[in-house]
Coordinates of C-alpha atoms in Angstrom, one line a residue:
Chain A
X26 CA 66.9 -47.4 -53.2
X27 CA 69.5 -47.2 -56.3
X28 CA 71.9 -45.8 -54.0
X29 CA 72.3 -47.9 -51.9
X30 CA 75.4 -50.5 -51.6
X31 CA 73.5 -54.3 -52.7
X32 CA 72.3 -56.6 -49.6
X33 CA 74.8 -59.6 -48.9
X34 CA 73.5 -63.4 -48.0
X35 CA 75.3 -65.7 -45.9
X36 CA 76.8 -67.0 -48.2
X37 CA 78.8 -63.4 -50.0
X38 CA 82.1 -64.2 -49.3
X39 CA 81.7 -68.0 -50.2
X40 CA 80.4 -66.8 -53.9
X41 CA 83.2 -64.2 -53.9
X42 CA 85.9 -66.5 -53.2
X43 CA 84.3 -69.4 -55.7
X44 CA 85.1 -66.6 -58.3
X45 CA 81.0 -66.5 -59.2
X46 CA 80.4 -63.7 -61.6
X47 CA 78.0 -61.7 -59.1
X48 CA 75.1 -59.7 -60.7
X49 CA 72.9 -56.9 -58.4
X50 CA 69.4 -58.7 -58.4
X51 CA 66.3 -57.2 -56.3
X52 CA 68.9 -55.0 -54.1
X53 CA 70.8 -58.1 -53.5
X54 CA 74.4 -59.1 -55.2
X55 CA 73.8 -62.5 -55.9
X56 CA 75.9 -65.4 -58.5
X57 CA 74.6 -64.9 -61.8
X58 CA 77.1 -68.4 -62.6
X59 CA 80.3 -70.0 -61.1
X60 CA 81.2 -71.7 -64.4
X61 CA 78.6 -70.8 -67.3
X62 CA 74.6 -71.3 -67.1
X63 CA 74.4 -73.7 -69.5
X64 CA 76.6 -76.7 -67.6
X65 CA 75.4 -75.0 -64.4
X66 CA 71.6 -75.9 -66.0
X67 CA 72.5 -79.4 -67.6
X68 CA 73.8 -80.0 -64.3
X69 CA 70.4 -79.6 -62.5
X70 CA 68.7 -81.6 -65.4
X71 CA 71.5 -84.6 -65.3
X72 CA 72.4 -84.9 -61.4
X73 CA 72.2 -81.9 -58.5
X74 CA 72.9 -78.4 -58.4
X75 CA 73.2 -75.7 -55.2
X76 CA 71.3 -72.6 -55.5
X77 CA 71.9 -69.9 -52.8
X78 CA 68.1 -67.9 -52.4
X79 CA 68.9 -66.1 -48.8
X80 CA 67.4 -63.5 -50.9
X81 CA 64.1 -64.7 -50.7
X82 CA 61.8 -63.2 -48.1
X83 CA 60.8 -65.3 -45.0
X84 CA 57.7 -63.8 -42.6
X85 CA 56.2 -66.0 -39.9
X86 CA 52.7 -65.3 -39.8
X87 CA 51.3 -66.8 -35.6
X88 CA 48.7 -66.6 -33.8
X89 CA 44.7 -67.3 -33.2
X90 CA 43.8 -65.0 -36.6
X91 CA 47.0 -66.4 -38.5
X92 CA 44.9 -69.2 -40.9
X93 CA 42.0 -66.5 -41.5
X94 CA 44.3 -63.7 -42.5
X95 CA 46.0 -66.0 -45.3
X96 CA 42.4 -67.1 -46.4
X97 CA 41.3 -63.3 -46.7
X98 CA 43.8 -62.7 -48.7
X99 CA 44.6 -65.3 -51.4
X100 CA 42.1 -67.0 -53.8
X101 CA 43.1 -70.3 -53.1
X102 CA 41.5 -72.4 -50.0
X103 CA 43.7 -73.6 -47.2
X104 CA 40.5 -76.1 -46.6
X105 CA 42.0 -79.1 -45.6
X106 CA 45.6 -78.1 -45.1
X107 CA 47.4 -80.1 -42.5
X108 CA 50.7 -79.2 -40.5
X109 CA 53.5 -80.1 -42.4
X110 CA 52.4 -79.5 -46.4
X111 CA 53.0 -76.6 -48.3
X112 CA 51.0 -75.0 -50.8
X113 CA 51.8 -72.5 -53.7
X114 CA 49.4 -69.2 -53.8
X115 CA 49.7 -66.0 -55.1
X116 CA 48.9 -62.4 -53.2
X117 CA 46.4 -60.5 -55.2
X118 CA 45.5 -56.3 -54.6
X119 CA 42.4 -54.7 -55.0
X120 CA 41.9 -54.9 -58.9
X121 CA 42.8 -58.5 -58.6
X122 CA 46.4 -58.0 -60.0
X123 CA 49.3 -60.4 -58.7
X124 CA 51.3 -58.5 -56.7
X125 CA 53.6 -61.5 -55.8
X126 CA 53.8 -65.2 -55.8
X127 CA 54.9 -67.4 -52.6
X128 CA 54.3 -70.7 -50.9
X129 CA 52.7 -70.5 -47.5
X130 CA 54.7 -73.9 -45.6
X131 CA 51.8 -75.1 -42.7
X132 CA 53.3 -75.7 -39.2
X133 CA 50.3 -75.7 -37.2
X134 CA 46.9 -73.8 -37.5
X135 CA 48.6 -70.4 -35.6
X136 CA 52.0 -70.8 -37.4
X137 CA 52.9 -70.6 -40.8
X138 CA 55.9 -69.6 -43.2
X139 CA 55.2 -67.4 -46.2
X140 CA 58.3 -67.6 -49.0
X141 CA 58.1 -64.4 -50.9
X142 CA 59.6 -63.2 -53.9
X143 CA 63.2 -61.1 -52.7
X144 CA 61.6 -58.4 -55.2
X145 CA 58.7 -57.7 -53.5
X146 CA 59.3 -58.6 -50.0
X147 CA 59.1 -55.1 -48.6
X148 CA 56.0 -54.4 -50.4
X149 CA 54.7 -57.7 -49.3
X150 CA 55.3 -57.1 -45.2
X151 CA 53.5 -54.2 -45.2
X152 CA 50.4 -55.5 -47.5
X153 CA 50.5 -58.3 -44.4
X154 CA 50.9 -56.6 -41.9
X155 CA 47.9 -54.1 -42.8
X156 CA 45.9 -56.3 -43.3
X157 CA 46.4 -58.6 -40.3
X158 CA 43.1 -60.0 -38.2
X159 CA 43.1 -59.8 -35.0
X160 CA 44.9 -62.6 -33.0
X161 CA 47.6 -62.3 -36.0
X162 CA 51.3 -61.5 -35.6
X163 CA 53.7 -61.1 -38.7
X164 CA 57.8 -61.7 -37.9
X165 CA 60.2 -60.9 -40.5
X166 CA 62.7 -64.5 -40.3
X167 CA 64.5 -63.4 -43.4
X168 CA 67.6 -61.9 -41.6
X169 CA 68.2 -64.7 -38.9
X170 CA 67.8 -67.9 -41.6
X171 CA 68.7 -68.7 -44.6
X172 CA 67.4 -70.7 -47.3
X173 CA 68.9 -72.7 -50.0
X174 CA 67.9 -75.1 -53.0
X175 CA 69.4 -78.6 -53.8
X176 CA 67.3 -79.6 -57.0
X177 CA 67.7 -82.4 -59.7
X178 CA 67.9 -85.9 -59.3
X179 CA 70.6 -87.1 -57.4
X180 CA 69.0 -84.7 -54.0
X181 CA 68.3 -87.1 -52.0
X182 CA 71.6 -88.8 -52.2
X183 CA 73.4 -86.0 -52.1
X184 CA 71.5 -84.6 -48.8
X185 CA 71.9 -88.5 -47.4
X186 CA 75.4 -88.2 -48.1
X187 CA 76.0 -84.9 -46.0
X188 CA 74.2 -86.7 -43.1
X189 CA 70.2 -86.2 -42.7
X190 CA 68.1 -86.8 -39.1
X191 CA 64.2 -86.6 -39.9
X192 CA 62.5 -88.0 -37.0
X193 CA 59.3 -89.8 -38.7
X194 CA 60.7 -89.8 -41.8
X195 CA 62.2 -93.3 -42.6
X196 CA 63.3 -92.6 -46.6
X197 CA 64.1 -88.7 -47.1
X198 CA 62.8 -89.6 -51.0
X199 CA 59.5 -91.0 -49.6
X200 CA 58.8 -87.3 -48.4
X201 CA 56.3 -85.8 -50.6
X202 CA 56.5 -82.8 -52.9
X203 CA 54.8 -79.6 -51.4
X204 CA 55.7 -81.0 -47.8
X205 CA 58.1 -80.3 -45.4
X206 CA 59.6 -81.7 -42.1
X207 CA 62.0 -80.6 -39.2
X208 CA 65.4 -82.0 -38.4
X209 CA 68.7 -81.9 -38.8
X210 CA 70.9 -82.0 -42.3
X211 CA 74.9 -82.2 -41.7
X212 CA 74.0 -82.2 -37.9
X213 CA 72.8 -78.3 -37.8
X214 CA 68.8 -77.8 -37.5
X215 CA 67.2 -77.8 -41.0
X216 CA 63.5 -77.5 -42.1
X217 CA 63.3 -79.5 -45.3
X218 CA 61.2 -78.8 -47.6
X219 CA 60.0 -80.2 -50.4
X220 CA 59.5 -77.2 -52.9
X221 CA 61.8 -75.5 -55.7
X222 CA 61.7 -73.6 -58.8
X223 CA 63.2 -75.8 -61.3
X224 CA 61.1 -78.0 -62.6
X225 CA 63.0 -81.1 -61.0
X226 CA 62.5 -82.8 -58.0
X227 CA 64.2 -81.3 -54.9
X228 CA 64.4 -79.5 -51.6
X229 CA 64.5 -76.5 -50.4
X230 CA 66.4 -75.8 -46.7
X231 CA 66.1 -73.2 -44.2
X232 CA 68.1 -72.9 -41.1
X233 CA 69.6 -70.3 -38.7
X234 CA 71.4 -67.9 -41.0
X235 CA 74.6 -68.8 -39.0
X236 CA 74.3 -72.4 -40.3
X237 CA 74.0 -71.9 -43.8
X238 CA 77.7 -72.0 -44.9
X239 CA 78.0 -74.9 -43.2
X240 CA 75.5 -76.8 -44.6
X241 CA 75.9 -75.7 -48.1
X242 CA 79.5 -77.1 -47.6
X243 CA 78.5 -80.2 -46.7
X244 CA 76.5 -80.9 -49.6
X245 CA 78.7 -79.9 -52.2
X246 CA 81.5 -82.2 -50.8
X247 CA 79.5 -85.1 -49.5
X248 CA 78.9 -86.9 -52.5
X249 CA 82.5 -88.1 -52.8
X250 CA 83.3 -88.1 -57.1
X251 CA 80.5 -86.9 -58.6
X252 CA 80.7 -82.6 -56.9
X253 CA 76.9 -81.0 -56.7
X254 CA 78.1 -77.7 -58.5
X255 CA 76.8 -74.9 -57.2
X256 CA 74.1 -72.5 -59.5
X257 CA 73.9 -69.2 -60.1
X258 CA 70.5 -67.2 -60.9
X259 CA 71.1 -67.8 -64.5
X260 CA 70.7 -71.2 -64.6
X261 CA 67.7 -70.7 -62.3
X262 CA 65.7 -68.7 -64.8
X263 CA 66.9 -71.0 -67.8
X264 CA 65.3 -74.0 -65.6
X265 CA 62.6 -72.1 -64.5
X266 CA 61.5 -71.4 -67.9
X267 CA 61.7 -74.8 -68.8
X268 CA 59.6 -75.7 -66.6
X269 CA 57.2 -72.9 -67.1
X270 CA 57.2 -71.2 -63.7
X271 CA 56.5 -68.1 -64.0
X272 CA 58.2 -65.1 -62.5
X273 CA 56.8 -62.3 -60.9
X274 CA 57.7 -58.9 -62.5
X275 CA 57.8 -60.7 -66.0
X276 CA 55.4 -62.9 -66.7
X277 CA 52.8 -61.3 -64.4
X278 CA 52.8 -58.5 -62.0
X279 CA 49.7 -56.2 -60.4
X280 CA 47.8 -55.9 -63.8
X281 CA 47.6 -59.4 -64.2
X282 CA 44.7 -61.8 -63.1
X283 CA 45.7 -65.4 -62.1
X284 CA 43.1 -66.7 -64.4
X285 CA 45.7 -64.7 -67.0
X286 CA 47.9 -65.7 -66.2
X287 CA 47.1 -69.4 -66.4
X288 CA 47.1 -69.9 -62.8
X289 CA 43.2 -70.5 -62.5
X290 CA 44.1 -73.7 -60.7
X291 CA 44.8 -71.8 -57.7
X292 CA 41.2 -69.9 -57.6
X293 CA 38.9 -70.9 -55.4
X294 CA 35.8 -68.7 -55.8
X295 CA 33.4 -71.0 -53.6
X296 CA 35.6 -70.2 -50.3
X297 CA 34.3 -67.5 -48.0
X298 CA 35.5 -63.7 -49.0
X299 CA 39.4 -62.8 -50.2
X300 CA 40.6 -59.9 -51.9
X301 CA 39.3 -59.0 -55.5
X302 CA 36.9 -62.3 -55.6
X303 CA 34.2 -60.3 -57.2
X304 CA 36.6 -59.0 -60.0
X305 CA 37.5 -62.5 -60.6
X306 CA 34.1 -63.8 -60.8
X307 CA 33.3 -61.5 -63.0
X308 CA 36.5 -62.0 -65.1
X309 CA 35.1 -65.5 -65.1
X310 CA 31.8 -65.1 -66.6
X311 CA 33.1 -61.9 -69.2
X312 CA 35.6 -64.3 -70.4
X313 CA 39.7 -63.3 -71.2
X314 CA 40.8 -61.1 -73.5
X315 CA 44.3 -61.9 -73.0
X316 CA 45.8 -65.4 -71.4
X317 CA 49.8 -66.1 -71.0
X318 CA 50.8 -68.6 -73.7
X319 CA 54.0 -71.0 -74.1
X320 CA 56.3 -69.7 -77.7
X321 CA 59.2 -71.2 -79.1
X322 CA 61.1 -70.4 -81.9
X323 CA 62.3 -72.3 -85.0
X324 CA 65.1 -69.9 -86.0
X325 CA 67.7 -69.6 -83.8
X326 CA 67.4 -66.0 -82.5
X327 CA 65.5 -65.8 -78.9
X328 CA 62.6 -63.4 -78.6
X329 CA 63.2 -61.7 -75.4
X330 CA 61.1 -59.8 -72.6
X331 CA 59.5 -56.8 -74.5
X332 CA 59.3 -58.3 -77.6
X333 CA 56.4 -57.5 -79.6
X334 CA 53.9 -61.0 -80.9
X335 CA 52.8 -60.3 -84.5
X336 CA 50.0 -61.9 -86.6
X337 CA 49.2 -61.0 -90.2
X338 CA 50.8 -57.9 -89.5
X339 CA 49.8 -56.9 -86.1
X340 CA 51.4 -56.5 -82.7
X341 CA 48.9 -58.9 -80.5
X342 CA 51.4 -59.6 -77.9
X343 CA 54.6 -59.3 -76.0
X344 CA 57.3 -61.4 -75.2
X345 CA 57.6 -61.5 -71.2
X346 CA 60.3 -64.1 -70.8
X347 CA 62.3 -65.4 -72.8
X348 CA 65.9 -68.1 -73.6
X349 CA 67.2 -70.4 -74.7
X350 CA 66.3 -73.9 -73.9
X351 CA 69.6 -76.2 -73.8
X352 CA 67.3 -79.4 -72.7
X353 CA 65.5 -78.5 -76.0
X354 CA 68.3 -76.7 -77.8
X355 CA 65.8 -73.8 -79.2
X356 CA 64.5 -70.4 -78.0
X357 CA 61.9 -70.7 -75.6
X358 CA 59.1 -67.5 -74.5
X359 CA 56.4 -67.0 -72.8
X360 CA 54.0 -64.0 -73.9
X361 CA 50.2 -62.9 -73.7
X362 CA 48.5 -63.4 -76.5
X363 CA 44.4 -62.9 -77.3
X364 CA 42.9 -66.5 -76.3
X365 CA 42.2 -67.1 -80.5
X366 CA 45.7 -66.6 -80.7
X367 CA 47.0 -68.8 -78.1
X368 CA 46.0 -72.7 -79.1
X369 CA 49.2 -74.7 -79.6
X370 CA 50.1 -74.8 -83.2
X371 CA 49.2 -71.1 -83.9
X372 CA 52.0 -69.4 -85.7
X373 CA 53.1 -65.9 -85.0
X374 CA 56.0 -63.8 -85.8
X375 CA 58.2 -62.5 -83.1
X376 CA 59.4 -58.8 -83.9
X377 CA 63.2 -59.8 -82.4
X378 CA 65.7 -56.6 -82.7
X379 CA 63.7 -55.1 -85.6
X380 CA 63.1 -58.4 -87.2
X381 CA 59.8 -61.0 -87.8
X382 CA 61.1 -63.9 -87.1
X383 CA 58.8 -67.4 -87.1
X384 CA 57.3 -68.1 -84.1
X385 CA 55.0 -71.0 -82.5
X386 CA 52.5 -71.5 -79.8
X387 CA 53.4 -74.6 -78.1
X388 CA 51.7 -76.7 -75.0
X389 CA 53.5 -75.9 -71.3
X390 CA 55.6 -76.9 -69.9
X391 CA 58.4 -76.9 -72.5
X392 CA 60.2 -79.4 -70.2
X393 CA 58.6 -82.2 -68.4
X394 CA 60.4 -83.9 -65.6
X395 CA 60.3 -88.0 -66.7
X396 CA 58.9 -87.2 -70.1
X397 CA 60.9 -84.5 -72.0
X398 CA 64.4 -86.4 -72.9
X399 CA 67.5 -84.8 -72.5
X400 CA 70.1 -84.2 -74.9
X401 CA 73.3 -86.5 -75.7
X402 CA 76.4 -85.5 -73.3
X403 CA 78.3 -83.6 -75.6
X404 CA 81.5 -85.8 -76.5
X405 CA 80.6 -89.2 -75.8
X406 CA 77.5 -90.0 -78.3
X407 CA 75.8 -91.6 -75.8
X408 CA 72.3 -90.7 -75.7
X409 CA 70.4 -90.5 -72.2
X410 CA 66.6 -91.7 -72.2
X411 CA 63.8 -89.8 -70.6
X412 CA 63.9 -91.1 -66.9
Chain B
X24 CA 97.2 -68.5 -83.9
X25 CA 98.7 -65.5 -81.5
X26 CA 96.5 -63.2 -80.8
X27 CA 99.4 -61.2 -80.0
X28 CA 100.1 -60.2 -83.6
X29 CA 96.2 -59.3 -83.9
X30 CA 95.0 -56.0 -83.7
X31 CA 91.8 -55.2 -81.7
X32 CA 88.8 -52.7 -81.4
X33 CA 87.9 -51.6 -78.4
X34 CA 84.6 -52.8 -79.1
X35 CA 86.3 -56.4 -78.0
X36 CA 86.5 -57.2 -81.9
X37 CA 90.2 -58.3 -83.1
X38 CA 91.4 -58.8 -86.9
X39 CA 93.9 -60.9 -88.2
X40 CA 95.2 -59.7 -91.3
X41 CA 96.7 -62.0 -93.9
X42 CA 97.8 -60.0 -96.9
X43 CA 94.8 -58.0 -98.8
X44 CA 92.4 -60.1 -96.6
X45 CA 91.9 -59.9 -93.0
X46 CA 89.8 -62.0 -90.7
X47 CA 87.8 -60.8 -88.1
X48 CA 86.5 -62.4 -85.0
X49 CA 85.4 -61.4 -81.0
X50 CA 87.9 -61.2 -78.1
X51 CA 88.4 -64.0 -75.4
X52 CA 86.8 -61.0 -72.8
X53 CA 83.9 -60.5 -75.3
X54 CA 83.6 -64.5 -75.3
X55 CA 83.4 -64.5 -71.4
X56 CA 81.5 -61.8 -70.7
X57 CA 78.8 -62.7 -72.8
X58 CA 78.9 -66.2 -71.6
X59 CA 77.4 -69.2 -73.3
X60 CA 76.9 -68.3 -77.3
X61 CA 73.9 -70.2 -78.6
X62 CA 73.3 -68.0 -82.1
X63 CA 75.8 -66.2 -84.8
X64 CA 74.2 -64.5 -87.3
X65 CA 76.5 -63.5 -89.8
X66 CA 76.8 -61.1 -93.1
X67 CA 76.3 -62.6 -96.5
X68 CA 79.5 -63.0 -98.5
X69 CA 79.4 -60.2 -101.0
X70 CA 78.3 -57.7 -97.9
X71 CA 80.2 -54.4 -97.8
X72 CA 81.3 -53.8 -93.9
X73 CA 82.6 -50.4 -92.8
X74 CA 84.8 -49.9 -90.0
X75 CA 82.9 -48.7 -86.5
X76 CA 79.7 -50.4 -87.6
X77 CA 77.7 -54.0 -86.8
X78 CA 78.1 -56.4 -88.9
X79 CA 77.1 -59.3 -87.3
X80 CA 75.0 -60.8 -83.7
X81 CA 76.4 -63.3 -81.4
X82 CA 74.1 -64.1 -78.6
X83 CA 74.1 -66.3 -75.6
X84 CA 72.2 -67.2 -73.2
X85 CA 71.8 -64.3 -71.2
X86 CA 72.6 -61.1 -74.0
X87 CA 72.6 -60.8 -77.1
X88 CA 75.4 -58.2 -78.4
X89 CA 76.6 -56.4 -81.9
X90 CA 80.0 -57.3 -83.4
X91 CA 81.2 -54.3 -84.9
X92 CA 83.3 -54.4 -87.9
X93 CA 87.3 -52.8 -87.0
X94 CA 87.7 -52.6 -91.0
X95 CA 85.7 -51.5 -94.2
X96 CA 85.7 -54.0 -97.1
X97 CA 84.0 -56.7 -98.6
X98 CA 83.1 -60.2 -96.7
X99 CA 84.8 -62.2 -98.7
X100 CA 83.9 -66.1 -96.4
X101 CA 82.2 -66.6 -93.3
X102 CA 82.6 -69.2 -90.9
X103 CA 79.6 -71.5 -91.3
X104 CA 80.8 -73.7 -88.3
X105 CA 80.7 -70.8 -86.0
X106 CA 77.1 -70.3 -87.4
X107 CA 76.3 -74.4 -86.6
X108 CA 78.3 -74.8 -83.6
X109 CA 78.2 -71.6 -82.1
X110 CA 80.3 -72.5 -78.8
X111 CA 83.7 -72.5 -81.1
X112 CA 83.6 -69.0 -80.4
X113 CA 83.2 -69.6 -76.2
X114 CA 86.3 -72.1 -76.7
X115 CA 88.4 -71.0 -79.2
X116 CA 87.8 -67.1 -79.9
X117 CA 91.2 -66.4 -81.8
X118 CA 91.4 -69.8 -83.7
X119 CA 88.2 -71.8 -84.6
X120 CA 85.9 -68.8 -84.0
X121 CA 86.9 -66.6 -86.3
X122 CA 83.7 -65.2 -88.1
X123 CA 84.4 -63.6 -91.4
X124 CA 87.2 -62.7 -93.8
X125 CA 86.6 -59.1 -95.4
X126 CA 89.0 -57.7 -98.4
X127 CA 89.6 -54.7 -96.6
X128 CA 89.5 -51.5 -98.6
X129 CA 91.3 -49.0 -96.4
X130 CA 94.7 -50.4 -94.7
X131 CA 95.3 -46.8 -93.3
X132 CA 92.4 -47.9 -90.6
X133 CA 94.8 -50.6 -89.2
X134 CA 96.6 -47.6 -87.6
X135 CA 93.2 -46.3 -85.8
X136 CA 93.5 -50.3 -83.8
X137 CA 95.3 -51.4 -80.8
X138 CA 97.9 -53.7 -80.3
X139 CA 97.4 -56.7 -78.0
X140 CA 99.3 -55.1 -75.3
X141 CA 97.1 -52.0 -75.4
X142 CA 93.7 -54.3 -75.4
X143 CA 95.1 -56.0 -72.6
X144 CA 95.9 -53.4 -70.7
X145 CA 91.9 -51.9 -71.2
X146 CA 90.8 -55.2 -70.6
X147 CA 92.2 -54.7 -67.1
X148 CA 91.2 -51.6 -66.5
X149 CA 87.5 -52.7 -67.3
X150 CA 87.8 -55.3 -65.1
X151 CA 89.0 -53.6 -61.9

């Protein structure tokens, strides 16, 4: 589909006229920054920052068979899932690859929404829509809402300030992460939702796709003095890889396992039947041969995707993301690496445009919300303490 | 510093010459298109440079890119606050971000260069 013209979101001609420098991501022209990713990332860190991710795919999954379609399909359990949470999964294939990551948001036990990567949204409809159960309908919502992220610190003032209506919710902060609720932000219907892909705490929103330049408005002008800037997708993958969330396509994909590609956590090989579960048990018992490990870099050049890990003179990895961290001020990877290879502490070489240069295993996340400090503001020597 | 009394590469490289000795630095368009610049590495004085090919890296957040070199010559000083303090380039690309100073060994390549208003006027062809 190289041919043809980039899909628009909502919010095009808002970006356009913001002057973002627009980049062609997953068939969709999208802000790769307004101003530059690094104060658009600081931002994030230090108070709020407005992503636009209408490219994100959006399927309602209803009906009778809707909760045993999911389970037969994912390795984690839905056991004791309750209307209103959310819960992060991944879609495995036949050889117990990823092929895509997503949360699935609870409404009731016939009704959920599945967020999927904007990459592999097609891909993903028609894997669901095989392999629905009976009493299971799949809708594609991605057209007629949108979906937006206000993440970092200040969200919940800067979401009160634009006017929020959550019946049953009495403090929008006291809202849990990974759950959701109905109601109204700026007075246009909203589903909030307590998710993002930062590493910070945050909401995600979702409403009609005619309500979205509306309600992005609001928030960026309703916190009187201090503006919510918006954030392009560079400052998203910066943040992301802060934070150690991994992206589909990069730092796994359909020849990856979860256990891999550290997501273990999200196995459940005691529920009843789901795709590839005997490939992952026995993954389990032979043990890994490979398992995604966190790099950084003590020279200042950043080993990038497709960069080949050597020790002692041998390629034993590649590079699948990787930045620069400003929270950290160093490059930042991830990579697979043989399991002897990947204890924290291990030293590697990174083979970076032709040459080794030193690099590290180090523990995950490389940013920790509330632990990890972050640096001085540049001209005022004052020095901000981890929150 | 006017960059309008530089010459320029179309490679987005300028040089500012200043007798036998010219300086040598990336454009204000090379600054913003590759965005944030977190890394410089540069040449070791001493290092011979020929016109047309890298001599040094600057990379930012999201690329990393080749500086190619509009002369041939010796580096003669490099800018080690360019190299600490990489972002002088992003704010200052024809002043405080200059990267090296070569003695340049063949003036006659000066005449192979454009003149500001010639860069400027590629710069906006590239950018329509």
């Amino acid at each position: 589909m190289v041919d043809e013209a980039p899909r628009r979101t909502p919010l095009y001609s808002w970006h356009v006229a913001a002057q973002a420098d627009m980049t062609t991501f997953a068939g969709w022209s999208m802000p790769l920054y307004y101003s530059s990713i690094l104060t658009e990332h600081m931002q994030v860190r230090r108070y709020a920052g407005l992503f636009d991710v209408c490219h994100m795919g959006r399927f309602m999954l209803r009906g009778s068979g809707a909760g045993q379609t999911l389970s037969r399909l994912i390795p984690t359990s839905l056991q004791g899932m309750r209307p209103g949470q959310a819960r992060y999964t991944v879609l495995l294939n036949e050889r117990g690859g990823i092929s895509d990551d997503f949360i699935i948001y609870m409404r009731s036990d016939e009704e959920y929404l599945l967020v999927v990567n904007a990459a592999n949204a097609a891909k993903d409809f028609e894997w669901f829509s095989h392999h629905l159960l009976e009493g299971a309908t799949l809708e594609d919502v991605s057209a007629g809402t949108g979906l937006i992220a206000l993440q970092g610190p200040a969200w919940a003032q800067v979401v009160g300030a634009a006017g929020v209506d959550l019946p049953g919710v009495e403090k929008l902060a006291d809202l849990p992460r990974f759950q959701f609720a109905e109601g109204k932000v700026a007075g246009l219907p909203t589903v909030i939702m307590r998710t993002g892909y930062t590493g910070e705490e945050g909401v995600e929103l979702m409403m009609d796709a005619d309500h979205v330049e509306a309600v992005w408005s609001s928030l960026l002008t309703a916190d009187g003095t201090r503006h919510v800037l918006p954030c392009g997708l560079g400052a998203r993958d910066t943040l992301r890889l802060e934070a150690a969330l991994l992206l589909h396509g990069h730092d796994m994909d359909e020849s990856t396992t979860p256990y891999e590609a550290g997501l273990g956590w999200l196995v459940d090989l005691d529920q009843g039947p789901f795709t590839a579960r005997e490939i992952l048990v026995a993954q389990k018992e032979a043990g890994l041969t490979r398992g995604l490990a966190g790099l950084t870099c003590h020279s200042r050049a950043i080993p990038r995707a497709g960069d080949e890990l050597v020790h002692e003179g041998k390629t034993v990895g590649r590079v699948t993301s990787g930045s620069f961290s400003p929270v950290l001020d160093r490059p930042i990877a991830l990579g697979y690496l043989p399991p002897r290879l990947a204890a924290p502490g291990t030293a590697l070489e990174g083979r970076v445009r032709g040459k080794l240069v030193p690099v590290e295993v180090v523990k995950r996340p490389f940013y920790k919300l509330g632990v990890t400090p972050l640096p001085p503001v540049k001209g005022t020597g004052h020095t901000e303490g981890s929150r | 510093m006017n960059p309008k009394d530089f010459r320029f590469h179309k490679e987005h490289d300028w040089v500012r010459v200043e007798g036998d000795i010219a300086a040598f630095g990336v454009t204000d368009y090379a600054q913003k298109t590759l965005g944030d610049i977190v890394y410089v590495e540069l040449p070791e004085v001493g290092t011979e440079v020929a016109a047309n090919d890298s001599y040094a890296e600057v990379e930012s957040v999201k690329a990393v890119s080749d500086v190619i070199s509009p002369l041939s010559g010796i580096v003669v000083e490099i800018n080690e606050e360019a190299v600490d303090a990489p972002e002088i380039i992003n704010k200052s690309p024809y002043d405080e971000g200059w990267l090296v100073r070569v003695r340049y060994s063949n003036p006659a390549e000066l005449d192979d260069l454009m003149t500001y208003d010639e860069y400027e006027q590629m710069v906006r062809e590239l950018e329509t």
